[in-house]
GROMACS .gro file of C-alpha atoms in nm:
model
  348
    1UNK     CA    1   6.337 -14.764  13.239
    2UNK     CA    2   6.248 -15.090  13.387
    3UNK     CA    3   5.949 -15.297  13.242
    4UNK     CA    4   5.634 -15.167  13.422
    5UNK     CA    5   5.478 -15.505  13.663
    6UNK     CA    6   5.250 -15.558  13.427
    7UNK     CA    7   5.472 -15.645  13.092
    8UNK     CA    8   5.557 -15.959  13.029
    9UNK     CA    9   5.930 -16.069  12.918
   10UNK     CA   10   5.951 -16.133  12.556
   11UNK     CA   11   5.898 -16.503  12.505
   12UNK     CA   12   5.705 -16.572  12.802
   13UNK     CA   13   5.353 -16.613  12.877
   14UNK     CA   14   5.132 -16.366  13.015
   15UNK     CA   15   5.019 -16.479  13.372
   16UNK     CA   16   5.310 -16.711  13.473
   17UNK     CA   17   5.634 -16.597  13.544
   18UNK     CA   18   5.766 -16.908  13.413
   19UNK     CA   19   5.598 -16.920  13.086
   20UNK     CA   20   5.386 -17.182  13.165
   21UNK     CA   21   5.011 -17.215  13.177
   22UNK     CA   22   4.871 -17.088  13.545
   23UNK     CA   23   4.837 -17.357  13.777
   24UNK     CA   24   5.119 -17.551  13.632
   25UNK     CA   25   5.397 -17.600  13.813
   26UNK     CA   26   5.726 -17.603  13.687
   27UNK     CA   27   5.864 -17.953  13.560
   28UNK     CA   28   5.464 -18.055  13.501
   29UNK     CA   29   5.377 -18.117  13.160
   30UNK     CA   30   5.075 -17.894  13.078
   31UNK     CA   31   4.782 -18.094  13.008
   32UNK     CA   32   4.627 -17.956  12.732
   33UNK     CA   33   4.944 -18.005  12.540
   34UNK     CA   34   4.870 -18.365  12.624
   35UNK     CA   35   4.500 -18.394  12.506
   36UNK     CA   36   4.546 -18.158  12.188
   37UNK     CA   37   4.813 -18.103  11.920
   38UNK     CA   38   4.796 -17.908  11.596
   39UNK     CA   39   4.590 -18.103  11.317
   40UNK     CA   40   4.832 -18.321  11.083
   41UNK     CA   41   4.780 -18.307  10.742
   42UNK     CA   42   4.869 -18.684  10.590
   43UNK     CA   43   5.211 -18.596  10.314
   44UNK     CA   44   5.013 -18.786  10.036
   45UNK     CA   45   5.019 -18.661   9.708
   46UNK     CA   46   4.681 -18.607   9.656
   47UNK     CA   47   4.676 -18.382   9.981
   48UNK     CA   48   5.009 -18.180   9.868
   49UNK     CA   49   4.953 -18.157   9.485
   50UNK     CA   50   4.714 -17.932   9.311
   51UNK     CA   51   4.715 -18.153   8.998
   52UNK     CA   52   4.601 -18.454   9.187
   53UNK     CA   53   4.249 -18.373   9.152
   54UNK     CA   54   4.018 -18.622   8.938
   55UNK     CA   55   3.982 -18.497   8.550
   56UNK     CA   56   3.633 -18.347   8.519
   57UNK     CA   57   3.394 -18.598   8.360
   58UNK     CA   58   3.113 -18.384   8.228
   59UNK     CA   59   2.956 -18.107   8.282
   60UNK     CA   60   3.034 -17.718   8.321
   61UNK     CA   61   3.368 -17.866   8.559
   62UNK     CA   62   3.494 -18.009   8.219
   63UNK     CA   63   3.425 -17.717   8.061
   64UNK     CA   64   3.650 -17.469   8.255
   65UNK     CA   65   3.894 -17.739   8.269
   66UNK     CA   66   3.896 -17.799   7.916
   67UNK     CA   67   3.901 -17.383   7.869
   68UNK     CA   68   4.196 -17.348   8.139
   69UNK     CA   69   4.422 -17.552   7.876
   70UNK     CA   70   4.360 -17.858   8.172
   71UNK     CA   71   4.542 -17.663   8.426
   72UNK     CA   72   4.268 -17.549   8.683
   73UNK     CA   73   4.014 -17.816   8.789
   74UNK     CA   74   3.704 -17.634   8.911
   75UNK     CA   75   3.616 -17.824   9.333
   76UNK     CA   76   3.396 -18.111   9.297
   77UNK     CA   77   3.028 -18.063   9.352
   78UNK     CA   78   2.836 -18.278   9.607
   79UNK     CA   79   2.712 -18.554   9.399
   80UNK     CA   80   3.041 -18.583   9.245
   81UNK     CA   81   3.219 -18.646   9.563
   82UNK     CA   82   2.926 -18.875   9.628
   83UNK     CA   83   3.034 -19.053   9.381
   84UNK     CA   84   3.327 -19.063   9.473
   85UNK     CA   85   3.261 -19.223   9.790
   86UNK     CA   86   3.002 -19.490   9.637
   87UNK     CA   87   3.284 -19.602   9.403
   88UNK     CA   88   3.533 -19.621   9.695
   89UNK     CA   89   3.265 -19.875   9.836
   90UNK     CA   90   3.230 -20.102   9.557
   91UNK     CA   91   3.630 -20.137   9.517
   92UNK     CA   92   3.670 -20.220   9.857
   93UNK     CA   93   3.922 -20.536   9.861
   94UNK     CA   94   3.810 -20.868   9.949
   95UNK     CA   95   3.890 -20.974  10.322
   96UNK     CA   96   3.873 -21.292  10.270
   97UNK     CA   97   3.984 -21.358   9.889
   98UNK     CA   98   3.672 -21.456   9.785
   99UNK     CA   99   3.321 -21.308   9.877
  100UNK     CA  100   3.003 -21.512   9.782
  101UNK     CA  101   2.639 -21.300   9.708
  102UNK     CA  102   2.388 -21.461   9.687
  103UNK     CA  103   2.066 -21.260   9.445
  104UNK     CA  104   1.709 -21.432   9.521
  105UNK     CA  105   1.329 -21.416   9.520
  106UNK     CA  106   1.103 -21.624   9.605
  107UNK     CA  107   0.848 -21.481   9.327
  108UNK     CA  108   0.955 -21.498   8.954
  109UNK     CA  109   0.967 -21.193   8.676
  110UNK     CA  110   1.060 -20.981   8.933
  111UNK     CA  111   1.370 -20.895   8.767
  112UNK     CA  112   1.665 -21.129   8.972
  113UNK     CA  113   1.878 -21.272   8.666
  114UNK     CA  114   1.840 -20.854   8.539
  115UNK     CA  115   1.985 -20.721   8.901
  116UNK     CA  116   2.273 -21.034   8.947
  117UNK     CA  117   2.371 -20.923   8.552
  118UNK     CA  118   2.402 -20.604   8.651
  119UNK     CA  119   2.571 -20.562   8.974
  120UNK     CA  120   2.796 -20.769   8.850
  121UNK     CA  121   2.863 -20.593   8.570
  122UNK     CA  122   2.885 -20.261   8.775
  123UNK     CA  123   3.131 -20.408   9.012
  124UNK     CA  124   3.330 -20.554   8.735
  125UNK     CA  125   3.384 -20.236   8.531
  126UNK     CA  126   3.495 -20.047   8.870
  127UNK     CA  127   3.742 -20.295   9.055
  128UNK     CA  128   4.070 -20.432   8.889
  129UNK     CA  129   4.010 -20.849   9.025
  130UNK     CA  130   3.779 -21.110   8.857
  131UNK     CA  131   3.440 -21.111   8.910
  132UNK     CA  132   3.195 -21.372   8.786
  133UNK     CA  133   2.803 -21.472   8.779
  134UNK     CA  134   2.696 -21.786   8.773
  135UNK     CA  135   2.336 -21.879   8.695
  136UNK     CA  136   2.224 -22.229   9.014
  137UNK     CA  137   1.815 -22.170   8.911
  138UNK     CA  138   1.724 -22.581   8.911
  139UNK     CA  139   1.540 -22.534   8.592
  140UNK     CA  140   1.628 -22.346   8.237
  141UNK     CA  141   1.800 -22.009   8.391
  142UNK     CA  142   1.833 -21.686   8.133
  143UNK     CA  143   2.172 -21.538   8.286
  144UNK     CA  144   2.364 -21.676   7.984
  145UNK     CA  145   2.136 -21.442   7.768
  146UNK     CA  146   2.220 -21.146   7.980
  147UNK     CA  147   2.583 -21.130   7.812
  148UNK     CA  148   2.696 -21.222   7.443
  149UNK     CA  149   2.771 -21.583   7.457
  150UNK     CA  150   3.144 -21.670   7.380
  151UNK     CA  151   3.078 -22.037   7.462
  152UNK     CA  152   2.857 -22.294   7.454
  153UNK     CA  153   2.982 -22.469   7.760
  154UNK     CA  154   2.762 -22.422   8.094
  155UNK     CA  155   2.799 -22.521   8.469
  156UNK     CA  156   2.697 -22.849   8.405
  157UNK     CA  157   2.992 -22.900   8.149
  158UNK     CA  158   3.236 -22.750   8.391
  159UNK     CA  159   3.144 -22.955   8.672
  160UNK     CA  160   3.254 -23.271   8.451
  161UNK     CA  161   3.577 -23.089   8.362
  162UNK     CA  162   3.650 -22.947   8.714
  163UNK     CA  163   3.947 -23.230   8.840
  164UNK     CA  164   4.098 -23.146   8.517
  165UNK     CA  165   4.082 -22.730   8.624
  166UNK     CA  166   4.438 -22.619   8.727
  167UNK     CA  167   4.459 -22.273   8.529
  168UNK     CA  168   4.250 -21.978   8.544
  169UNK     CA  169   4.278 -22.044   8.144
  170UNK     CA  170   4.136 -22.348   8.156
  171UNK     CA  171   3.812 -22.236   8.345
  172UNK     CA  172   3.760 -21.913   8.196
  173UNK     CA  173   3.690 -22.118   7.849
  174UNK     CA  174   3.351 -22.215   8.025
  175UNK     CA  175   3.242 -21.880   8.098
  176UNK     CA  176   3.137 -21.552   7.866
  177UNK     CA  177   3.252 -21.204   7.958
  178UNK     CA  178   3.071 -20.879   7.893
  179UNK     CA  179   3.226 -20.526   7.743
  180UNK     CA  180   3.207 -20.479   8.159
  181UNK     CA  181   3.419 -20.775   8.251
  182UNK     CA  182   3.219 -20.986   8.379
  183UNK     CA  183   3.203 -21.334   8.346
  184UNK     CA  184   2.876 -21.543   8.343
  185UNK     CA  185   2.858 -21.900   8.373
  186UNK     CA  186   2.542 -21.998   8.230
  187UNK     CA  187   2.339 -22.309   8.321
  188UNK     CA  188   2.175 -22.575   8.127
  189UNK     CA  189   1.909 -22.478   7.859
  190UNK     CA  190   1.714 -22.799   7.936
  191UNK     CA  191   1.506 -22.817   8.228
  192UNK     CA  192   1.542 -23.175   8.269
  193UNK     CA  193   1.924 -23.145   8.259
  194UNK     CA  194   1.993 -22.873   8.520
  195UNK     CA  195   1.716 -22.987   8.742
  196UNK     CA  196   1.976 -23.240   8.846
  197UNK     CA  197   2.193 -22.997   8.970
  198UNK     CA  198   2.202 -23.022   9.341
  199UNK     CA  199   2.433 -22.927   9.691
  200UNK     CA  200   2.718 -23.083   9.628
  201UNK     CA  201   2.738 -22.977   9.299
  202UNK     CA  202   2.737 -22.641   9.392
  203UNK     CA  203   2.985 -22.687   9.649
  204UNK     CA  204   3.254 -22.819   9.381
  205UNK     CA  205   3.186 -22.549   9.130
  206UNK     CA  206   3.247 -22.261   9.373
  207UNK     CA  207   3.504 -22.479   9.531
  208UNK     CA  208   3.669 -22.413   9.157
  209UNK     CA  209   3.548 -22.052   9.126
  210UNK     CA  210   3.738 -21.952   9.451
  211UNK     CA  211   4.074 -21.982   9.365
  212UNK     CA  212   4.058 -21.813   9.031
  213UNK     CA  213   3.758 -21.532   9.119
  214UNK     CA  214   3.736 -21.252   9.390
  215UNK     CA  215   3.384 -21.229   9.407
  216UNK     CA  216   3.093 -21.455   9.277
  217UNK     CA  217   2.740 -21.355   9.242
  218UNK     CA  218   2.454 -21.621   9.208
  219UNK     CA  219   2.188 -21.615   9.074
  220UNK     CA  220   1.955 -21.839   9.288
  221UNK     CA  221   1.637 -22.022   9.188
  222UNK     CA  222   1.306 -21.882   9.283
  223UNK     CA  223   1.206 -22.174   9.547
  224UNK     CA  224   1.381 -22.209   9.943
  225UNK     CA  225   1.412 -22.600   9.922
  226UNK     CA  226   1.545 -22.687   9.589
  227UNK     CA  227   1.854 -22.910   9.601
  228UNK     CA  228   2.138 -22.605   9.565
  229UNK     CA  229   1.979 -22.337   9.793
  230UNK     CA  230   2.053 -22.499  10.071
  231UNK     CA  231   2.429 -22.501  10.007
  232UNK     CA  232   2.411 -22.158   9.851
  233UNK     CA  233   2.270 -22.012  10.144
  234UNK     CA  234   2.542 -22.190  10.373
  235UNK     CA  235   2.829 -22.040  10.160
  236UNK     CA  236   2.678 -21.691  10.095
  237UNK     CA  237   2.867 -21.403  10.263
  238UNK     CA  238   2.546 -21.171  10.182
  239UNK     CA  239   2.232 -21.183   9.963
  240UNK     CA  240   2.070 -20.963   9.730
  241UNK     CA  241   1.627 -20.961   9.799
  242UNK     CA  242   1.498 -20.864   9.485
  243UNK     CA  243   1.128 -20.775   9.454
  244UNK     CA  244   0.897 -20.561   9.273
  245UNK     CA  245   0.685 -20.226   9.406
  246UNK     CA  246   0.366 -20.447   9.459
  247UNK     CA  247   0.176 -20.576   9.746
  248UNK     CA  248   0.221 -20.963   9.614
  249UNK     CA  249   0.607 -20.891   9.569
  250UNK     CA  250   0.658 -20.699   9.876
  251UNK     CA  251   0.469 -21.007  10.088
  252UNK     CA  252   0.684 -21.278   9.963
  253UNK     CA  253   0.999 -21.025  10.002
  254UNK     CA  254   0.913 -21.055  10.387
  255UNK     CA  255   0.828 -21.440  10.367
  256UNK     CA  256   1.188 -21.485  10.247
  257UNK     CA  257   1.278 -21.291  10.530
  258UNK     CA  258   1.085 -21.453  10.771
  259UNK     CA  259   1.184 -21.803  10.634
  260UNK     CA  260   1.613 -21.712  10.667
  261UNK     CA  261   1.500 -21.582  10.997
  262UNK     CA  262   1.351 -21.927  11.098
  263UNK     CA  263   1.598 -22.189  10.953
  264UNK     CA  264   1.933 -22.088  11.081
  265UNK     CA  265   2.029 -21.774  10.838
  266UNK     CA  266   1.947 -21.435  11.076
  267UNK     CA  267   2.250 -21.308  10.988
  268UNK     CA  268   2.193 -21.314  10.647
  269UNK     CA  269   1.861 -21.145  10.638
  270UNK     CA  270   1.985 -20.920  10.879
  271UNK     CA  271   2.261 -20.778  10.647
  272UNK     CA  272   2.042 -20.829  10.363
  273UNK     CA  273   2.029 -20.596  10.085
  274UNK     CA  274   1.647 -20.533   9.900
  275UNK     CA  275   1.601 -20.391   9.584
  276UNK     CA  276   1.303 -20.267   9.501
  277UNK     CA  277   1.256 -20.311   9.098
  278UNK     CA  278   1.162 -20.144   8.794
  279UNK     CA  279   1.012 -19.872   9.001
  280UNK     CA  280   0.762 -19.676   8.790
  281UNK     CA  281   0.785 -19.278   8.790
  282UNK     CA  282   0.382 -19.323   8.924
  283UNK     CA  283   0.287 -19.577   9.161
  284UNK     CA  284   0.003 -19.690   9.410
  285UNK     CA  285   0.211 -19.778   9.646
  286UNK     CA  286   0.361 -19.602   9.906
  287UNK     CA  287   0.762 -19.657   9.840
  288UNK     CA  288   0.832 -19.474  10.167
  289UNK     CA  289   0.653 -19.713  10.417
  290UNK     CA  290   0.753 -19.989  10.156
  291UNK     CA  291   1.106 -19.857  10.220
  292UNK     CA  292   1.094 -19.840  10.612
  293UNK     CA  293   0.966 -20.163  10.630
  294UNK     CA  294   1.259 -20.371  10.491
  295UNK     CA  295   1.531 -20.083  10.596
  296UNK     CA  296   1.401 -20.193  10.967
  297UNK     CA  297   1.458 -20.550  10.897
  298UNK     CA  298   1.792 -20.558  10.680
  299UNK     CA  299   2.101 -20.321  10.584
  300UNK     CA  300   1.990 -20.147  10.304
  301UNK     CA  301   1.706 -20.058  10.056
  302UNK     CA  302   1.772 -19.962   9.650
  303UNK     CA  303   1.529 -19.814   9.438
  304UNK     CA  304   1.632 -19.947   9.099
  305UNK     CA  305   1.447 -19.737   8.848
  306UNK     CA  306   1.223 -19.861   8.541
  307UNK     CA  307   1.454 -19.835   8.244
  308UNK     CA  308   1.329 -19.938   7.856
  309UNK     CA  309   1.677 -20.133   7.791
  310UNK     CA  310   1.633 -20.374   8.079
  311UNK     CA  311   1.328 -20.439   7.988
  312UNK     CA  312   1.437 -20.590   7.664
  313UNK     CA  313   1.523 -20.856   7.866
  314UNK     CA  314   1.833 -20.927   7.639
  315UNK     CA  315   2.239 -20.834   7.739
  316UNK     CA  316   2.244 -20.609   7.995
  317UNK     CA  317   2.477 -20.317   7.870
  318UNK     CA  318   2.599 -20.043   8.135
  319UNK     CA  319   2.617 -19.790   7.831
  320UNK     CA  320   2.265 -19.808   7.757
  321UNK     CA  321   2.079 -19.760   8.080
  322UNK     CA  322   1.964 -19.427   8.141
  323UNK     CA  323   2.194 -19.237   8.419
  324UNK     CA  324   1.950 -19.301   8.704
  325UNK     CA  325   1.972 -19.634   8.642
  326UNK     CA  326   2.303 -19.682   8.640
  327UNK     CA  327   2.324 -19.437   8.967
  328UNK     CA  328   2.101 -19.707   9.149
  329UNK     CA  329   2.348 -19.980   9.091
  330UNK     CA  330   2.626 -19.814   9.189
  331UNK     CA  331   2.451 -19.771   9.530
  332UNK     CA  332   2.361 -20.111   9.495
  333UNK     CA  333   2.751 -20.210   9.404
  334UNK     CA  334   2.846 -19.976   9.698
  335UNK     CA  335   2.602 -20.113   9.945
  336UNK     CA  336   2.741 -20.467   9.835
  337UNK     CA  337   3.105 -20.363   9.877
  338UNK     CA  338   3.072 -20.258  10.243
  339UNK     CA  339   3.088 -20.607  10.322
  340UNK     CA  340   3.403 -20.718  10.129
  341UNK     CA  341   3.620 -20.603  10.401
  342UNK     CA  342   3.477 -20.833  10.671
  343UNK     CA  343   3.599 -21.135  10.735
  344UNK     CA  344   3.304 -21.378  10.682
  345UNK     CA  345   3.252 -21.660  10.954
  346UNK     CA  346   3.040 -21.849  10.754
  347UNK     CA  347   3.121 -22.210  10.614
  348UNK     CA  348   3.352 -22.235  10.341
   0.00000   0.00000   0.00000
């Protein structure tokens, strides 16, 4: 018996005689097929194998791995992916070859050496190049106490030495390194010695540090006009605004603000990042209009909670900070990373 009118032939598509979608006429490409296509699934291996999954690092995820004889890896839970994601940040690779951060304050004891230690440190224990700190504070800086010392040369010595530089060798024997990897070179214990370290000497050191680092973080004196800020500014790719949760630290957070804003450097408070310091589990002030504030007027805010080993004020060890702590800095690292991949205008 003959197909009643309404059956379609087998391979064809209902409501065209010619298979095709209605209104298209024969030869026309349909559009949709233009506009849409199935989803493709990248052939990576950590999309097509099971075992590619990261190995559990605590928790009841290591457990059941650990029970399964490591074969079944329980899905990752959201602040494990987050963490993921915030690590992913903070490796990001440098655009440019070299990325300068600048970490300042215009008020002291706020806690600046403490947060250029240890974002460095963070970013140094999570990406595979060289990262170093190096302490430009025109009187008797404390970021050589911040690591062991392996040395007792300091930027002053390696200036003198710097024509003779042509290794990475020779200029890590001026610097110390942490259990983190990173590298501090420290300044000058006497005041009247480093005091005479100015622009141009700044220029020449991270002239040096360039070829042999990836990324250098400085710690920058607490004043706007001493000799070396003005050059460290002009070289920084981003800075760091440290301050404390108090009305006094919070004002002259916004001065330096308003200052960069006023002599040339917009872009850099712009894409400023502010930490906000040794933040006490009770305060007086409000953290979330504290918070709005500066996240109006620059990239990105980081509460950096109180924690009893920085305030010993001596090395700064990742393995002793309580796990909120070290959370914060690994936004902070993140946050920081986010910039590596540009490629910086600024003067070189």
């Amino acid at each position: 018996m003959p197909p009643s009118p309404s059956t379609s032939p087998p391979g064809s598509s209902s409501g065209s005689p010619s298979g095709l979608p209605p209104g298209t006429r024969p030869g026309e490409r349909p559009e949709a097929q233009t506009e849409t296509g199935p989803e493709t699934i990248p052939l990576t291996a950590e999309h097509l194998l099971t075992n590619r999954r990261p190995e559990p690092s605590g928790g009841w995820r290591r457990l059941v791995w650990l029970l399964s004889g490591k074969r079944f890896i329980p899905a990752e839970s959201a602040a494990e992916m987050e963490r993921r994601t915030l690590i992913a940040h903070a490796q990001t690779p440098v655009a440019n070859g070299h990325h300068r951060i600048a970490v300042m304050s215009l008020k002291g004891g706020v806690g600046k050496t403490t947060t250029t230690a240890a974002l460095g440190n963070t970013l140094a224990s999570l990406r595979g190049d060289r990262v170093i700190a190096i302490d430009a504070n025109p009187d008797r800086g404390t970021l050589g106490l911040k690591v062991r010392s392996e040395t007792a040369a300091t930027i002053r010595t390696l200036l003198a030495e710097a024509p003779h530089i042509a290794r990475y060798a020779e200029a890590r024997a001026f610097t110390s390194q942490s259990p983190a990897r990173l590298e501090v070179l420290a300044s000058d214990t006497d005041p009247a010695v480093s005091e005479a370290f100015g622009a141009e000497d700044y220029r020449t050191v991270t002239g040096l540090i360039e070829r042999y680092y990836s990324i250098c973080i400085t710690d920058c004196g607490t004043g706007l006009l001493h000799g070396a800020m003005g050059a460290t500014l002009e070289l920084a790719d981003q800075i760091v605004l440290v301050t404390m949760v108090a009305v006094d630290g919070a004002n002259s957070a916004g001065a330096t603000l308003d200052w960069l804003n006023a002599h040339g450097h917009a872009d850099l408070a712009r894409n400023a990042i502010v930490v906000l310091n040794a933040v006490e589990p009770k305060t007086e002030v409000d953290l979330t209009l504290l918070e709005r504030h500066f996240a109006a007027r620059c990239r990105a805010v980081i509460r950096v909670p109180y924690d009893p080993h920085l305030k010993e004020g001596a090395e700064v060890d990742l393995t002793r900070l309580r796990p909120a702590t070290r959370g914060a800095y690994l936004r902070l690292a993140a946050a920081a990373g986010q910039a590596f991949g540009l490629h910086s205008s600024r003067s070189r």
